[in-house]
């Protein structure tokens, strides 16, 4: 039976999560309750733990490739992006675990390094601007496949708006006009009292409003456009 891409990717990702958690807990428990009580087992444990970590990383690579195939088939989304990033984070955690086993066995030091790693991960994600990356990749993917999820693209956050504006230059006239319509109504909705509150103000929103205001006359011509060829991409 043919397995859909969506099931193939999801199953691989959740298998990875399950194996990673079990392996991490197993290695920590064995080191704490067995190896530290019997130094004769230390060398064998290091060999076993290294082999196990390598196997887990191979599973991570498999899950990473599955997600990549899924994205190539159906496009990029926030969830898929963070799934990729989470796999990389997991690999880094297991590298820290190996360092703990071989070099520094202090549990407090391992916990501190883990905290620094996770904090660094969130800082990097914040500066990386995932939604802008997703907008760029989906528009680039259009050049290869001719498919573009206009609805999803137009509903990315203000962080992505400068990059998503490039979709106004795509060759597919129907998708381009549909995207212009979505942007027009997005610009109109941004004028609502809810978005005018000072609590919702930020640099990205101010920049997005400036871009939309500069294009509003052009976009207004497509406000009532009806898409002719709706291409629903499976997920």
Short mmCIF file of C-alpha atoms in Angstrom, two decimals:
data_model
loop_
_atom_site.label_atom_id
_atom_site.label_comp_id
_atom_site.label_asym_id
_atom_site.label_seq_id
_atom_site.Cartn_x
_atom_site.Cartn_y
_atom_site.Cartn_z
CA UNK A 1 0.00 0.00 0.00
CA UNK A 2 1.35 3.41 -0.97
CA UNK A 3 2.00 5.64 2.04
CA UNK A 4 1.11 9.35 1.54
CA UNK A 5 3.92 11.86 1.98
CA UNK A 6 2.13 13.41 4.95
CA UNK A 7 1.89 10.09 6.81
CA UNK A 8 5.45 9.19 5.81
CA UNK A 9 6.85 12.43 7.23
CA UNK A 10 4.72 12.55 10.39
CA UNK A 11 5.41 8.94 11.26
CA UNK A 12 9.14 9.47 10.84
CA UNK A 13 9.11 12.55 13.04
CA UNK A 14 7.15 10.99 15.89
CA UNK A 15 9.25 7.84 15.71
CA UNK A 16 12.27 10.09 16.12
CA UNK A 17 10.78 11.79 19.19
CA UNK A 18 9.97 8.46 20.82
CA UNK A 19 13.39 6.93 20.14
CA UNK A 20 15.22 10.08 21.26
CA UNK A 21 13.40 10.34 24.58
CA UNK A 22 13.84 6.65 25.37
CA UNK A 23 17.53 6.72 24.42
CA UNK A 24 18.26 9.88 26.39
CA UNK A 25 16.56 8.61 29.55
CA UNK A 26 18.18 5.20 29.17
CA UNK A 27 21.70 6.61 28.86
CA UNK A 28 21.25 9.02 31.76
CA UNK A 29 19.80 6.31 34.00
CA UNK A 30 22.47 3.73 33.17
CA UNK A 31 25.27 6.22 33.77
CA UNK A 32 23.82 7.43 37.06
CA UNK A 33 22.78 4.16 38.66
CA UNK A 34 25.18 1.60 37.18
CA UNK A 35 28.35 3.06 35.75
CA UNK A 36 29.07 5.42 38.63
CA UNK A 37 28.80 2.52 41.06
CA UNK A 38 31.05 0.23 39.08
CA UNK A 39 33.98 1.80 37.25
CA UNK A 40 34.68 -1.52 35.50
CA UNK A 41 31.60 -0.91 33.37
CA UNK A 42 32.66 2.59 32.30
CA UNK A 43 34.53 1.60 29.13
CA UNK A 44 31.80 -0.71 27.92
CA UNK A 45 29.19 1.93 28.64
CA UNK A 46 31.07 4.50 26.57
CA UNK A 47 31.18 2.15 23.60
CA UNK A 48 27.50 1.28 24.00
CA UNK A 49 26.42 4.91 24.41
CA UNK A 50 28.43 6.04 21.38
CA UNK A 51 26.87 3.34 19.22
CA UNK A 52 23.39 4.23 20.48
CA UNK A 53 23.86 7.95 19.85
CA UNK A 54 25.10 7.26 16.32
CA UNK A 55 22.01 5.16 15.64
CA UNK A 56 19.73 7.89 17.00
CA UNK A 57 21.45 10.49 14.83
CA UNK A 58 20.91 8.23 11.81
CA UNK A 59 17.20 8.16 12.67
CA UNK A 60 17.31 11.95 12.93
CA UNK A 61 18.86 12.14 9.48
CA UNK A 62 16.10 9.89 8.13
CA UNK A 63 13.38 12.05 9.69
CA UNK A 64 15.09 15.18 8.37
CA UNK A 65 15.12 13.76 4.84
CA UNK A 66 11.47 12.72 5.11
CA UNK A 67 10.49 16.25 6.09
CA UNK A 68 12.55 17.63 3.22
CA UNK A 69 10.72 15.37 0.76
CA UNK A 70 7.42 16.50 2.26
CA UNK A 71 8.37 20.16 1.80
CA UNK A 72 9.48 19.58 -1.77
CA UNK A 73 6.11 18.04 -2.51
CA UNK A 74 3.80 20.42 -0.63
CA UNK A 75 5.77 23.53 0.29
CA UNK A 76 7.17 25.07 3.44
CA UNK A 77 5.21 25.91 6.59
CA UNK A 78 6.02 27.12 10.08
CA UNK A 79 5.40 23.69 11.59
CA UNK A 80 7.67 21.96 9.08
CA UNK A 81 10.39 24.55 9.59
CA UNK A 82 10.38 24.12 13.36
CA UNK A 83 10.32 20.35 12.97
CA UNK A 84 13.58 20.63 11.03
CA UNK A 85 15.03 22.97 13.64
CA UNK A 86 13.95 20.68 16.47
CA UNK A 87 15.78 17.74 14.88
CA UNK A 88 18.97 19.81 14.76
CA UNK A 89 18.45 20.80 18.41
CA UNK A 90 18.01 17.15 19.39
CA UNK A 91 21.24 16.23 17.62
CA UNK A 92 23.06 18.94 19.57
CA UNK A 93 21.60 17.63 22.85
CA UNK A 94 22.96 14.16 22.12
CA UNK A 95 26.36 15.64 21.31
CA UNK A 96 26.29 17.31 24.73
CA UNK A 97 25.37 13.97 26.25
CA UNK A 98 28.40 12.31 24.68
CA UNK A 99 30.58 15.12 26.00
CA UNK A 100 29.16 14.49 29.46
CA UNK A 101 29.88 10.77 29.22
CA UNK A 102 33.45 11.17 27.97
CA UNK A 103 34.69 14.42 29.51
CA UNK A 104 32.56 16.01 32.19
CA UNK A 105 30.28 13.70 34.16
CA UNK A 106 28.82 16.43 36.37
CA UNK A 107 25.04 16.47 36.01
CA UNK A 108 24.77 20.13 36.94
CA UNK A 109 27.19 21.07 34.18
CA UNK A 110 25.20 19.00 31.67
CA UNK A 111 21.96 20.69 32.73
CA UNK A 112 23.58 24.13 32.46
CA UNK A 113 24.94 23.42 28.98
CA UNK A 114 21.53 22.14 27.96
CA UNK A 115 19.93 25.34 29.21
CA UNK A 116 22.45 27.48 27.28
CA UNK A 117 21.86 25.39 24.16
CA UNK A 118 18.08 25.80 24.31
CA UNK A 119 18.32 29.51 25.08
CA UNK A 120 20.70 29.96 22.14
CA UNK A 121 18.27 28.03 19.95
CA UNK A 122 15.45 30.45 20.71
CA UNK A 123 17.69 33.48 20.18
CA UNK A 124 18.84 32.16 16.79
CA UNK A 125 15.26 31.40 15.75
CA UNK A 126 14.25 34.93 16.70
CA UNK A 127 16.97 36.53 14.58
CA UNK A 128 16.64 34.06 11.71
CA UNK A 129 13.08 35.17 10.90
CA UNK A 130 11.54 31.79 9.97
CA UNK A 131 8.45 33.21 8.29
CA UNK A 132 10.49 35.34 5.90
CA UNK A 133 12.53 32.24 5.07
CA UNK A 134 9.33 30.27 4.41
CA UNK A 135 7.99 33.00 2.12
CA UNK A 136 11.23 33.06 0.12
CA UNK A 137 11.43 29.29 -0.22
CA UNK A 138 7.80 28.89 -1.28
CA UNK A 139 8.17 31.57 -3.94
CA UNK A 140 11.41 29.97 -5.14
CA UNK A 141 9.64 26.61 -5.20
CA UNK A 142 7.03 28.09 -7.54
CA UNK A 143 9.73 28.50 -10.19
CA UNK A 144 10.36 24.74 -10.10
CA UNK A 145 6.87 23.35 -9.57
CA UNK A 146 4.40 26.04 -10.62
CA UNK A 147 2.58 25.52 -7.30
CA UNK A 148 2.11 28.17 -4.65
CA UNK A 149 -0.27 28.20 -1.71
CA UNK A 150 -1.42 31.80 -2.00
CA UNK A 151 -3.72 31.64 1.01
CA UNK A 152 -1.00 30.37 3.35
CA UNK A 153 1.59 32.78 1.98
CA UNK A 154 -0.65 35.81 2.40
CA UNK A 155 -1.40 34.89 6.02
CA UNK A 156 2.19 34.78 7.20
CA UNK A 157 3.11 37.40 9.77
CA UNK A 158 4.32 40.93 9.13
CA UNK A 159 7.90 39.68 9.48
CA UNK A 160 7.52 37.92 6.13
CA UNK A 161 5.72 40.66 4.21
CA UNK A 162 8.77 42.24 2.49
CA UNK A 163 9.68 38.82 1.08
CA UNK A 164 6.16 37.72 0.23
CA UNK A 165 5.69 40.83 -1.94
CA UNK A 166 7.86 39.08 -4.53
CA UNK A 167 4.85 36.89 -5.28
CA UNK A 168 3.37 39.88 -7.12
CA UNK A 169 5.95 39.22 -9.84
CA UNK A 170 5.27 35.52 -10.43
CA UNK A 171 4.41 34.39 -13.94
CA UNK A 172 1.06 32.76 -13.12
CA UNK A 173 -1.46 35.54 -13.72
CA UNK A 174 -4.26 33.87 -11.76
CA UNK A 175 -2.14 33.26 -8.66
CA UNK A 176 -0.62 36.73 -8.86
CA UNK A 177 -4.02 38.44 -8.97
CA UNK A 178 -5.36 36.21 -6.20
CA UNK A 179 -2.39 37.12 -4.04
CA UNK A 180 -2.92 40.82 -4.77
CA UNK A 181 -6.53 40.43 -3.62
CA UNK A 182 -5.42 38.79 -0.37
CA UNK A 183 -2.92 41.57 0.25
CA UNK A 184 -5.53 44.24 -0.38
CA UNK A 185 -7.89 42.83 2.22
CA UNK A 186 -4.99 42.30 4.59
CA UNK A 187 -4.20 45.99 4.26
CA UNK A 188 -7.83 46.87 4.96
CA UNK A 189 -7.99 44.60 8.01
CA UNK A 190 -4.81 46.14 9.39
CA UNK A 191 -6.72 49.42 9.73
CA UNK A 192 -9.18 47.90 12.20
CA UNK A 193 -9.25 49.32 15.76
CA UNK A 194 -7.81 46.07 17.12
CA UNK A 195 -4.57 46.47 15.17
CA UNK A 196 -4.43 50.19 15.89
CA UNK A 197 -3.93 49.66 19.61
CA UNK A 198 -0.51 50.59 20.91
CA UNK A 199 -0.03 47.09 22.35
CA UNK A 200 0.07 45.62 18.84
CA UNK A 201 2.61 48.08 17.47
CA UNK A 202 6.03 46.76 16.52
CA UNK A 203 8.71 47.44 13.93
CA UNK A 204 7.57 44.64 11.63
CA UNK A 205 3.96 45.85 11.64
CA UNK A 206 4.99 49.44 10.94
CA UNK A 207 7.19 48.32 8.07
CA UNK A 208 4.44 46.09 6.66
CA UNK A 209 1.88 48.90 6.81
CA UNK A 210 4.27 51.20 4.97
CA UNK A 211 4.80 48.63 2.21
CA UNK A 212 1.09 47.92 1.83
CA UNK A 213 0.22 51.62 1.80
CA UNK A 214 2.69 52.17 -1.04
CA UNK A 215 1.00 49.39 -3.06
CA UNK A 216 -2.63 49.97 -2.11
CA UNK A 217 -3.66 51.62 -5.40
CA UNK A 218 -2.21 48.73 -7.38
CA UNK A 219 -3.79 46.13 -5.09
CA UNK A 220 -7.21 47.79 -5.09
CA UNK A 221 -7.76 46.77 -8.70
CA UNK A 222 -7.84 43.12 -7.62
CA UNK A 223 -10.01 43.39 -4.51
CA UNK A 224 -12.93 41.54 -6.15
CA UNK A 225 -10.88 39.13 -8.22
CA UNK A 226 -12.14 35.54 -8.25
CA UNK A 227 -9.50 32.86 -8.60
CA UNK A 228 -10.04 30.83 -11.75
CA UNK A 229 -7.92 27.78 -11.05
CA UNK A 230 -7.82 26.74 -7.42
CA UNK A 231 -4.93 24.39 -6.84
CA UNK A 232 -5.35 22.82 -3.43
CA UNK A 233 -2.04 21.39 -2.31
CA UNK A 234 -2.39 18.36 -0.04
CA UNK A 235 -0.97 18.28 3.45
#
